[in-house]
Structures are given as structure tokens and as C-alpha cells.
């Protein structure tokens, strides 16, 4: 059963520390999304990649957040330095987006980040 | 830009009651429409989808019809169960810069009592 895998599931860190969240998209999917979920803002799109190339990261605070896809099986979202307001659940999702095919987004279980 | 508006929750129902969760959208193109469900501590899962006008998506007793004239995609279920308690998200997927990008509503919490 193919699924998106995110690690870690939970992360508690102190303000100022670096946080790295990892995502393994479904094999064969060419689009990867990073979302942040909070009670106040709901689901916010932070960044997305197509064929490993970053297409849009306008949803991310540029000074502290960075997203990369070192290879087709790994996407990372890094926060440095972390702040309490970054506390949220971060979701990775993947999908297949071609000219004539567009699957739905498949979500991982999320990383719950708490910055104290 | 694209946006999705869905009714605020929580929606509280008794078991076997009829459910409607309203969803309307704004899109520049001709989007596909989705309902996702999120159970506590988990990610979003696709519940149903529709890709063109008048299509009806259905799954596990839930239904939604793509209404282009009213830009709506309301979720319905004839008889809810306690196990349907979850947060439901309406979403659209529209083409942007060569890729299909999902846009989500704020989510509607459903609580079903025995």
C-alpha cells in the first residue's frame, strides 16, 4: 500500500534550534507539497516541487525556512532558527501532475512541531 | 486567486441524522473538486472527487455533485455514524504554471453523538 512517509511524527525543540522534517513521497509521483496546519490559519501551502524543481515557495518565511528535494525519494523542510510561532503540524503530500493526468494529493501523517 | 469557502463548524449531529456541509469555490480555470477527511492525529485522506460539471463523487455513503453554475460542491450523507466524526475539507485543484495545485477550505469539524 503506497503511502507518503514523514519523519519525525513529533518534535519538541527549543527556540533557536534547527529543525529538519523529512518526507518520502509515493514512488512515481512527480509533485511534492509542503503544508502547515494551525487552528488559526488552517492549511497553508508553504512550497511545492515538480520533478524535484522548486516551483513556488512564496508561502514560506524566506529568512528561516528552506525546502529541498535532494533526490526523488526525499523532500526536506528545514527551519533555522525555530521560533515558538512555528509550532504547528507540517504535512507533506505528493501527487502525479502531467498534461492529461492530475491525481489528488496524497498526504503523510504529518510532523507535529512544538517550539518552546 | 483560487479560494474555497466552507461552512464553519463544529457540526453536531445525532447518529443516523442527515448531513450537509456546504462548500463553494472561486477559480480562474476549470478545477477538479475534492472532499478530504482528517481523523485525529492523522493526515488528510481523499473521500471523494469530481472532475467536471455535473459529476457526482461518492464514497462510503458520502456524495457531492460538481455544480458549475453555482460554483458549489456540497457534501451530503443520508445517515451519519459515530465513526464519521472527523474534520472534512473541501478542496479544488487548478492548473497553475503547468502544475495542479490543491487549495483547501478551512475545514468543518463533524461530531456525531450516539
XYZ file of N, CA and C in Angstrom:
690
model
N 0.847 -1.184 0.000
C 0.000 0.000 0.000
C 0.885 1.238 0.000
N 0.942 1.962 -1.130
C 1.815 3.114 -1.246
C 1.331 4.236 -0.345
N 2.289 4.874 0.326
C 1.905 5.995 1.165
C 3.066 6.976 1.278
N 2.723 8.193 1.675
C 3.723 9.215 1.939
C 4.192 9.047 3.383
N 5.489 9.011 3.569
C 6.057 8.796 4.898
C 6.758 10.057 5.373
N 6.401 10.505 6.579
C 7.023 11.682 7.155
C 7.713 11.322 8.458
N 8.883 11.914 8.671
C 9.588 11.734 9.939
C 10.175 13.069 10.384
N 10.262 13.330 11.707
C 9.634 12.535 12.767
C 8.138 12.797 12.843
N 7.403 12.018 13.609
C 5.971 12.269 13.810
C 5.760 13.414 14.798
N 6.628 13.484 15.791
C 6.551 14.553 16.784
C 7.950 15.097 17.031
N 8.022 16.418 17.242
C 9.300 17.039 17.522
C 9.070 18.197 18.486
N 9.777 18.140 19.616
C 9.772 19.255 20.563
C 11.178 19.813 20.587
N 11.310 21.110 20.413
C 12.633 21.707 20.352
C 12.610 23.065 21.031
N 13.790 23.525 21.359
C 13.888 24.841 21.991
C 14.035 25.925 20.925
N 13.512 27.066 21.251
C 13.622 28.218 20.364
C 15.079 28.431 19.959
N 15.289 28.691 18.673
C 16.632 28.937 18.177
C 17.300 27.720 17.568
N 16.762 26.546 17.870
C 17.351 25.325 17.332
C 16.914 25.093 15.882
N 17.731 24.332 15.169
C 17.383 23.942 13.802
C 16.472 22.724 13.820
N 15.484 22.725 12.945
C 14.559 21.599 12.826
C 14.551 21.148 11.373
N 14.673 19.855 11.173
C 14.568 19.290 9.825
C 13.480 18.237 9.797
N 12.539 18.409 8.883
C 11.462 17.447 8.688
C 11.675 16.772 7.337
N 11.407 15.470 7.314
C 11.675 14.682 6.103
C 10.400 14.042 5.572
N 10.413 13.824 4.270
C 9.236 13.264 3.608
C 9.685 12.349 2.481
N 9.121 11.163 2.445
C 9.343 10.258 1.322
C 8.044 10.199 0.524
N 8.027 10.789 -0.674
C 6.789 10.773 -1.465
C 6.530 9.385 -2.036
N 5.347 9.207 -2.559
C 4.992 7.945 -3.188
C 5.812 7.771 -4.461
N 6.360 6.579 -4.644
C 7.186 6.297 -5.811
C 6.394 6.546 -7.094
N 7.009 7.328 -7.997
C 6.340 7.625 -9.262
C 5.630 8.967 -9.285
N 5.380 9.532 -8.111
C 4.770 10.858 -8.065
C 5.812 11.919 -8.406
N 5.383 12.955 -9.152
C 6.346 13.970 -9.574
C 6.115 15.327 -8.922
N 5.106 15.409 -8.062
C 4.817 16.692 -7.412
C 4.790 16.493 -5.903
N 5.462 17.376 -5.192
C 5.509 17.305 -3.733
C 5.106 18.660 -3.160
N 4.263 18.615 -2.147
C 3.769 19.828 -1.492
C 4.124 19.792 -0.011
N 4.412 20.952 0.539
C 4.537 21.116 1.983
C 3.430 22.063 2.455
N 2.659 21.607 3.458
C 1.598 22.410 4.054
C 1.860 22.558 5.545
N 1.373 23.644 6.094
C 1.394 23.854 7.539
C -0.051 24.005 8.004
N -0.390 23.309 9.090
C -1.750 23.365 9.610
C -1.743 23.938 11.019
N -2.499 24.995 11.238
C -2.715 25.574 12.552
C -4.204 25.850 12.716
N -4.618 25.964 13.960
C -6.025 26.267 14.226
C -6.388 27.621 13.637
N -5.437 28.557 13.726
C -5.749 29.929 13.328
C -5.824 30.089 11.808
N -4.883 29.466 11.089
C -4.771 29.696 9.643
C -5.276 28.543 8.784
N -5.575 27.407 9.422
C -5.965 26.258 8.619
C -4.763 25.682 7.893
N -4.982 25.181 6.673
C -3.913 24.585 5.876
C -3.296 25.647 4.965
N -2.023 25.884 5.150
C -1.312 26.863 4.320
C -0.290 26.142 3.452
N -0.274 26.455 2.175
C 0.723 25.893 1.273
C 2.028 26.659 1.467
N 3.084 25.933 1.841
C 4.379 26.569 2.052
C 5.231 26.535 0.786
N 5.269 25.373 0.125
C 6.125 25.214 -1.044
C 5.679 24.000 -1.837
N 6.057 23.981 -3.116
C 5.826 22.768 -3.878
C 6.887 22.589 -4.952
N 7.083 21.323 -5.281
C 8.101 20.906 -6.239
C 7.434 20.096 -7.349
N 7.993 20.227 -8.529
C 7.579 19.367 -9.634
C 8.852 18.831 -10.265
N 8.901 17.515 -10.392
C 10.119 16.873 -10.912
C 11.371 17.371 -10.172
N 11.241 17.498 -8.856
C 12.298 17.888 -7.918
C 12.664 19.368 -7.995
N 12.111 20.095 -8.949
C 12.432 21.525 -9.036
C 11.446 22.337 -8.208
N 11.950 23.268 -7.400
C 11.042 24.120 -6.624
C 10.314 25.087 -7.549
N 8.983 25.072 -7.497
C 8.212 25.941 -8.378
C 7.682 27.174 -7.658
N 7.382 27.008 -6.406
C 6.816 28.135 -5.669
C 7.054 27.916 -4.182
N 7.727 28.829 -3.563
C 7.889 28.769 -2.106
C 7.465 30.100 -1.494
N 6.559 30.777 -2.152
C 6.146 32.097 -1.681
C 5.388 32.040 -0.366
N 4.918 30.857 0.022
C 4.210 30.715 1.283
C 5.115 30.567 2.491
N 6.405 30.478 2.254
C 7.358 30.257 3.351
C 8.028 31.550 3.777
N 8.239 31.704 5.101
C 9.108 32.796 5.564
C 10.537 32.522 5.081
N 11.013 33.344 4.168
C 12.268 33.034 3.477
C 13.485 33.096 4.391
N 13.407 33.895 5.406
C 14.612 34.100 6.208
C 14.939 32.897 7.074
N 13.956 32.047 7.346
C 14.219 30.936 8.269
C 13.840 29.572 7.730
N 13.010 29.523 6.713
C 12.542 28.254 6.170
C 13.259 27.960 4.848
N 13.533 26.668 4.635
C 14.046 26.251 3.332
C 13.522 24.856 3.019
N 13.247 24.619 1.749
C 12.742 23.320 1.310
C 13.587 22.839 0.148
N 13.887 21.540 0.185
C 14.730 20.963 -0.870
C 14.253 19.560 -1.220
N 14.686 19.101 -2.399
C 14.477 17.698 -2.771
C 15.807 17.164 -3.278
N 16.624 16.637 -2.391
C 17.938 16.136 -2.801
C 17.837 15.008 -3.836
N 16.805 14.190 -3.734
C 16.553 13.200 -4.765
C 15.054 12.908 -4.807
N 14.662 12.033 -5.720
C 13.226 11.807 -5.948
C 12.535 11.116 -4.785
N 13.309 10.553 -3.871
C 12.701 9.824 -2.751
C 12.738 10.608 -1.453
N 13.226 11.838 -1.475
C 13.360 12.586 -0.228
C 13.092 14.070 -0.455
N 12.191 14.609 0.356
C 11.964 16.051 0.417
C 12.209 16.488 1.850
N 12.836 17.651 2.025
C 13.104 18.142 3.375
C 12.584 19.557 3.545
N 12.152 19.853 4.758
C 11.743 21.200 5.152
C 12.536 21.547 6.407
N 13.291 22.631 6.318
C 14.190 22.997 7.410
C 13.786 24.366 7.953
N 13.849 24.483 9.266
C 13.605 25.767 9.926
C 14.839 26.084 10.775
N 15.434 27.233 10.512
C 16.625 27.633 11.249
C 16.723 29.158 11.284
N 16.644 29.788 12.444
C 16.327 29.210 13.743
C 14.822 29.084 13.957
N 14.403 28.115 14.752
C 12.980 27.924 15.012
C 12.485 28.926 16.051
N 11.192 29.247 15.958
C 10.547 30.172 16.882
C 9.246 29.550 17.376
N 8.759 29.979 18.547
C 7.503 29.411 19.070
C 6.345 29.517 18.078
N 6.291 30.565 17.277
C 5.187 30.726 16.332
C 5.245 29.708 15.191
N 6.325 28.950 15.089
C 6.413 27.893 14.085
C 5.714 26.613 14.541
N 5.283 26.581 15.782
C 4.588 25.393 16.299
C 3.332 25.129 15.477
N 3.246 23.935 14.926
C 2.149 23.580 14.012
C 2.329 22.120 13.625
N 1.396 21.633 12.817
C 1.573 20.330 12.184
C 1.958 20.581 10.732
N 3.046 19.968 10.304
C 3.547 20.149 8.945
C 3.260 18.876 8.143
N 2.583 19.057 7.033
C 2.221 17.934 6.189
C 2.974 17.988 4.874
N 3.394 16.819 4.440
C 3.912 16.625 3.105
C 2.859 15.861 2.314
N 2.714 16.201 1.049
C 1.789 15.483 0.186
C 2.452 15.298 -1.170
N 2.095 14.241 -1.864
C 2.632 14.040 -3.207
C 1.501 13.697 -4.161
N 1.769 13.897 -5.435
C 0.780 13.608 -6.463
C 1.450 13.468 -7.811
N 0.660 13.115 -8.793
C 1.156 12.988 -10.160
C 0.469 14.051 -10.996
N 1.246 14.912 -11.613
C 0.711 16.015 -12.407
C 1.378 16.003 -13.771
N 0.598 15.570 -14.769
C 1.085 15.570 -16.145
C 0.108 16.374 -16.986
N 0.366 16.494 -18.251
C -0.509 17.310 -19.093
C -1.953 16.830 -19.056
N -2.155 15.517 -19.099
C -3.518 14.999 -19.182
C -3.938 14.243 -17.927
N -3.053 14.147 -16.972
C -3.344 13.390 -15.753
C -3.072 14.265 -14.549
N -3.988 14.255 -13.632
C -3.804 15.014 -12.408
C -4.426 14.244 -11.266
N -3.610 13.572 -10.478
C -4.161 12.828 -9.342
C -4.405 13.772 -8.179
N -5.152 13.282 -7.225
C -5.312 14.029 -5.992
C -4.003 14.031 -5.216
N -3.914 14.879 -4.214
C -2.748 14.903 -3.337
C -2.889 13.822 -2.272
N -1.810 13.061 -2.069
C -1.771 12.021 -1.041
C -0.932 12.557 0.107
N -1.523 12.555 1.287
C -0.883 13.177 2.441
C -0.169 12.178 3.334
N 0.934 12.635 3.924
C 1.557 11.906 5.004
C 0.813 12.162 6.302
N 1.296 11.557 7.385
C 0.623 11.678 8.673
C 1.021 12.942 9.422
N 1.999 13.645 8.903
C 2.357 14.927 9.480
C 3.441 14.853 10.531
N 4.103 15.984 10.737
C 5.058 16.158 11.834
C 4.499 17.248 12.734
N 4.251 16.872 13.994
C 3.764 17.861 14.966
C 4.970 18.523 15.611
N 5.168 19.796 15.331
C 6.319 20.544 15.844
C 5.889 21.456 16.975
N 6.606 21.361 18.084
C 6.392 22.259 19.217
C 7.714 22.943 19.518
N 7.717 24.262 19.447
C 8.913 25.041 19.749
C 8.672 25.776 21.067
N 9.504 25.464 22.052
C 9.307 26.054 23.390
C 10.379 27.102 23.704
N -7.245 35.112 -7.025
C -6.730 33.752 -6.934
C -7.826 32.779 -6.563
N -7.483 31.496 -6.580
C -8.444 30.456 -6.228
C -8.731 30.463 -4.730
N -9.959 30.115 -4.384
C -10.301 30.012 -2.969
C -11.460 29.050 -2.781
N -11.555 28.513 -1.571
C -12.620 27.590 -1.196
C -13.220 28.071 0.119
N -14.525 28.146 0.166
C -15.228 28.572 1.377
C -16.166 27.453 1.813
N -16.028 27.027 3.043
C -16.926 26.011 3.561
C -17.488 26.439 4.887
N -18.637 25.850 5.239
C -19.332 26.279 6.434
C -18.475 26.022 7.660
N -18.600 26.930 8.622
C -17.847 26.790 9.854
C -18.478 25.732 10.737
N -17.662 25.058 11.492
C -18.208 24.091 12.432
C -18.099 24.591 13.854
N -18.239 23.687 14.810
C -18.500 22.283 14.532
C -19.960 22.015 14.169
N -20.148 20.967 13.386
C -21.472 20.465 13.103
C -21.706 19.282 14.040
N -22.749 19.374 14.833
C -23.038 18.332 15.820
C -24.352 17.655 15.454
N -24.306 16.342 15.284
C -25.491 15.584 14.873
C -25.638 14.334 15.727
N -26.850 13.834 15.752
C -27.103 12.524 16.353
C -26.905 11.447 15.291
N -26.567 10.261 15.759
C -26.377 9.137 14.829
C -27.635 8.965 13.976
N -27.434 8.650 12.691
C -28.481 8.428 11.699
C -29.099 9.713 11.171
N -28.619 10.852 11.600
C -29.119 12.120 11.053
C -28.541 12.357 9.663
N -29.182 13.293 8.931
C -28.731 13.672 7.592
C -27.675 14.763 7.713
N -26.636 14.635 6.905
C -25.523 15.585 6.948
C -25.437 16.377 5.649
N -25.266 17.682 5.792
C -24.865 18.536 4.670
C -23.760 19.464 5.150
N -22.670 19.519 4.418
C -21.611 20.508 4.655
C -21.456 21.290 3.354
N -21.718 22.591 3.440
C -21.680 23.427 2.245
C -20.266 23.832 1.859
N -20.035 23.893 0.552
C -18.737 24.305 0.024
C -18.958 25.065 -1.279
N -18.374 26.244 -1.375
C -18.368 26.990 -2.630
C -16.931 27.358 -2.972
N -16.693 27.630 -4.232
C -15.322 27.888 -4.658
C -15.255 29.042 -5.644
N -14.068 29.575 -5.769
C -13.726 30.562 -6.795
C -12.472 30.078 -7.481
N -12.502 30.002 -8.813
C -11.333 29.520 -9.541
C -11.228 30.247 -10.879
N -10.001 30.438 -11.326
C -9.796 31.105 -12.611
C -9.970 30.131 -13.765
N -9.675 28.860 -13.534
C -9.780 27.853 -14.579
C -10.971 26.944 -14.369
N -10.812 25.681 -14.782
C -11.866 24.671 -14.645
C -11.297 23.592 -13.719
N -11.514 23.760 -12.416
C -10.806 22.894 -11.468
C -11.464 21.537 -11.282
N -10.714 20.616 -10.734
C -11.279 19.407 -10.146
C -11.620 19.727 -8.692
N -12.625 19.037 -8.166
C -13.086 19.314 -6.802
C -12.980 18.053 -5.950
N -12.667 18.254 -4.680
C -12.396 17.131 -3.777
C -13.014 17.386 -2.406
N -13.310 16.294 -1.718
C -13.531 16.307 -0.279
C -12.512 15.367 0.345
N -11.812 15.909 1.353
C -10.876 15.122 2.144
C -11.422 15.005 3.565
N -10.996 13.949 4.258
C -11.372 13.766 5.663
C -10.095 13.587 6.493
N -10.105 14.186 7.670
C -8.956 14.068 8.581
C -9.429 13.560 9.930
N -8.954 12.389 10.310
C -9.234 11.838 11.627
C -8.159 12.309 12.599
N -8.451 12.348 13.899
C -7.500 12.884 14.878
C -6.122 12.249 14.763
N -5.106 13.097 14.714
C -3.728 12.619 14.692
C -3.269 12.068 13.360
N -4.073 12.239 12.324
C -3.704 11.680 11.028
C -3.664 12.756 9.947
N -3.157 12.370 8.786
C -3.163 13.279 7.650
C -4.505 13.264 6.941
N -4.620 14.085 5.921
C -5.861 14.141 5.152
C -5.938 12.933 4.220
N -7.155 12.399 4.088
C -7.375 11.289 3.165
C -8.454 11.705 2.182
N -8.281 11.324 0.935
C -9.302 11.639 -0.045
C -10.586 10.880 0.267
N -11.705 11.593 0.281
C -13.003 10.968 0.487
C -13.707 10.747 -0.851
N -13.765 11.791 -1.676
C -14.369 11.674 -2.990
C -13.915 12.840 -3.859
N -14.155 12.702 -5.155
C -13.749 13.777 -6.068
C -14.667 13.811 -7.288
N -14.627 14.961 -7.983
C -15.360 15.131 -9.241
C -14.519 16.024 -10.139
N -14.444 15.680 -11.405
C -13.519 16.386 -12.291
C -14.211 17.284 -13.303
N -15.532 17.145 -13.479
C -16.196 18.046 -14.420
C -17.628 18.305 -13.957
N -18.220 19.312 -14.552
C -19.558 19.760 -14.150
C -20.561 18.618 -14.218
N -21.422 18.558 -13.198
C -22.499 17.583 -13.035
C -22.013 16.195 -12.629
N -20.706 16.002 -12.518
C -20.194 14.741 -11.986
C -20.584 14.613 -10.527
N -20.902 13.387 -10.113
C -21.163 13.121 -8.702
C -20.066 12.206 -8.187
N -19.376 12.671 -7.146
C -18.417 11.815 -6.466
C -19.104 11.138 -5.290
N -18.738 9.879 -5.018
C -19.365 9.186 -3.899
C -18.408 8.170 -3.304
N -18.545 7.969 -1.992
C -17.689 7.017 -1.293
C -18.218 6.861 0.129
N -18.320 5.637 0.609
C -18.715 5.340 2.000
C -20.021 6.018 2.377
N -20.938 6.173 1.444
C -22.224 6.779 1.733
C -22.240 8.291 1.588
N -21.091 8.906 1.406
C -20.998 10.347 1.178
C -21.134 10.633 -0.319
N -21.748 11.781 -0.636
C -21.895 12.196 -2.022
C -21.676 13.697 -2.143
N -21.210 14.116 -3.326
C -21.130 15.549 -3.637
C -21.216 15.690 -5.146
N -21.948 16.706 -5.605
C -22.126 16.928 -7.044
C -21.479 18.243 -7.450
N -20.709 18.218 -8.514
C -20.000 19.392 -9.048
C -21.035 20.281 -9.738
N -21.324 21.440 -9.152
C -22.306 22.375 -9.704
C -21.563 23.606 -10.205
N -21.344 23.644 -11.501
C -20.563 24.757 -12.061
C -21.359 26.052 -12.022
N -22.675 25.951 -12.224
C -23.483 27.167 -12.294
C -23.554 27.896 -10.955
N -23.445 27.134 -9.877
C -23.470 27.758 -8.546
C -22.104 27.692 -7.870
N -21.091 27.241 -8.590
C -19.725 27.038 -8.065
C -19.767 26.405 -6.677
N -20.442 25.253 -6.595
C -20.591 24.595 -5.302
C -20.282 23.111 -5.405
N -19.991 22.526 -4.245
C -19.660 21.091 -4.158
C -20.018 20.647 -2.739
N -21.293 20.622 -2.432
C -21.757 20.340 -1.081
C -21.661 18.854 -0.765
N -21.220 18.528 0.439
C -21.071 17.147 0.886
C -22.334 16.720 1.615
N -22.833 15.519 1.292
C -24.044 15.007 1.936
C -23.869 13.540 2.312
N -24.571 13.168 3.385
C -24.672 11.758 3.753
C -26.035 11.549 4.388
N -26.693 10.493 3.994
C -28.058 10.291 4.435
C -28.191 9.882 5.898
N -27.198 9.176 6.428
C -27.309 8.662 7.793
C -25.900 8.557 8.378
N -25.557 9.508 9.237
C -24.182 9.530 9.758
C -24.021 8.547 10.917
N -22.788 8.124 11.107
C -22.420 7.231 12.199
C -21.403 7.921 13.103
N -21.269 7.407 14.316
C -20.292 7.973 15.255
C -18.893 7.963 14.629
N -18.606 6.935 13.862
C -17.277 6.806 13.240
C -17.018 7.842 12.148
N -18.038 8.594 11.755
C -17.840 9.672 10.766
C -17.312 10.946 11.413
N -17.238 10.974 12.733
C -16.718 12.151 13.424
C -15.277 12.418 12.986
N -15.051 13.599 12.437
C -13.752 13.944 11.852
C -13.833 15.383 11.359
N -12.741 15.854 10.759
C -12.752 17.170 10.110
C -12.777 16.953 8.603
N -13.676 17.654 7.915
C -13.863 17.493 6.481
C -13.388 18.756 5.750
N -12.577 18.540 4.724
C -12.007 19.649 3.962
C -12.491 19.586 2.515
N -13.003 20.702 2.049
C -13.318 20.853 0.639
C -12.081 21.425 -0.053
N -11.798 20.988 -1.268
C -10.597 21.463 -1.948
C -10.823 21.506 -3.450
N -10.057 22.340 -4.100
C -10.049 22.357 -5.556
C -8.611 22.218 -6.034
N -8.477 21.723 -7.248
C -7.152 21.589 -7.849
C -7.205 22.232 -9.221
N -6.451 23.300 -9.363
C -6.485 24.082 -10.590
C -5.073 24.178 -11.152
N -4.997 24.396 -12.465
C -3.694 24.435 -13.114
C -3.053 25.802 -12.893
N -1.823 25.751 -12.370
C -1.091 26.983 -12.119
C 0.340 26.762 -12.552
N 0.753 27.490 -13.574
C 2.144 27.380 -14.024
C 2.524 25.978 -14.443
N 1.603 25.241 -15.028
C 1.926 23.907 -15.506
C 1.703 22.798 -14.502
N 1.367 23.135 -13.272
C 1.115 22.118 -12.246
C -0.261 22.319 -11.640
N -0.805 21.235 -11.120
C -2.105 21.302 -10.461
C -1.878 21.467 -8.968
N -2.348 22.572 -8.442
C -2.085 22.918 -7.049
C -3.372 22.835 -6.249
N -3.405 22.025 -5.184
C -4.616 21.951 -4.355
C -4.756 23.184 -3.466
N -5.978 23.686 -3.412
C -6.331 24.771 -2.490
C -7.427 24.254 -1.588
N -7.258 24.437 -0.276
C -8.170 23.850 0.703
C -9.021 24.910 1.397
N -10.227 24.495 1.790
C -11.024 25.295 2.703
C -10.499 25.158 4.116
N -11.160 25.831 5.073
C -10.677 25.852 6.450
C -11.002 24.579 7.221
N -11.861 23.753 6.639
C -12.237 22.525 7.332
C -13.493 22.710 8.180
N -14.291 21.662 8.265
C -15.503 21.656 9.088
C -15.458 20.434 9.977
N -15.507 20.679 11.281
C -15.482 19.578 12.230
C -16.883 18.984 12.366
N -16.984 17.678 12.269
C -18.252 16.961 12.443
C -18.164 16.115 13.698
N -19.135 16.271 14.578
C -19.225 15.465 15.798
C -20.556 14.739 15.756
N -20.487 13.414 15.823
C -21.706 12.606 15.794
C -21.857 11.915 17.143
N -23.004 12.155 17.785
C -23.287 11.541 19.087
C -24.122 10.281 18.918
N -23.893 9.280 19.789
C -24.712 8.047 19.717
C -26.174 8.343 20.021
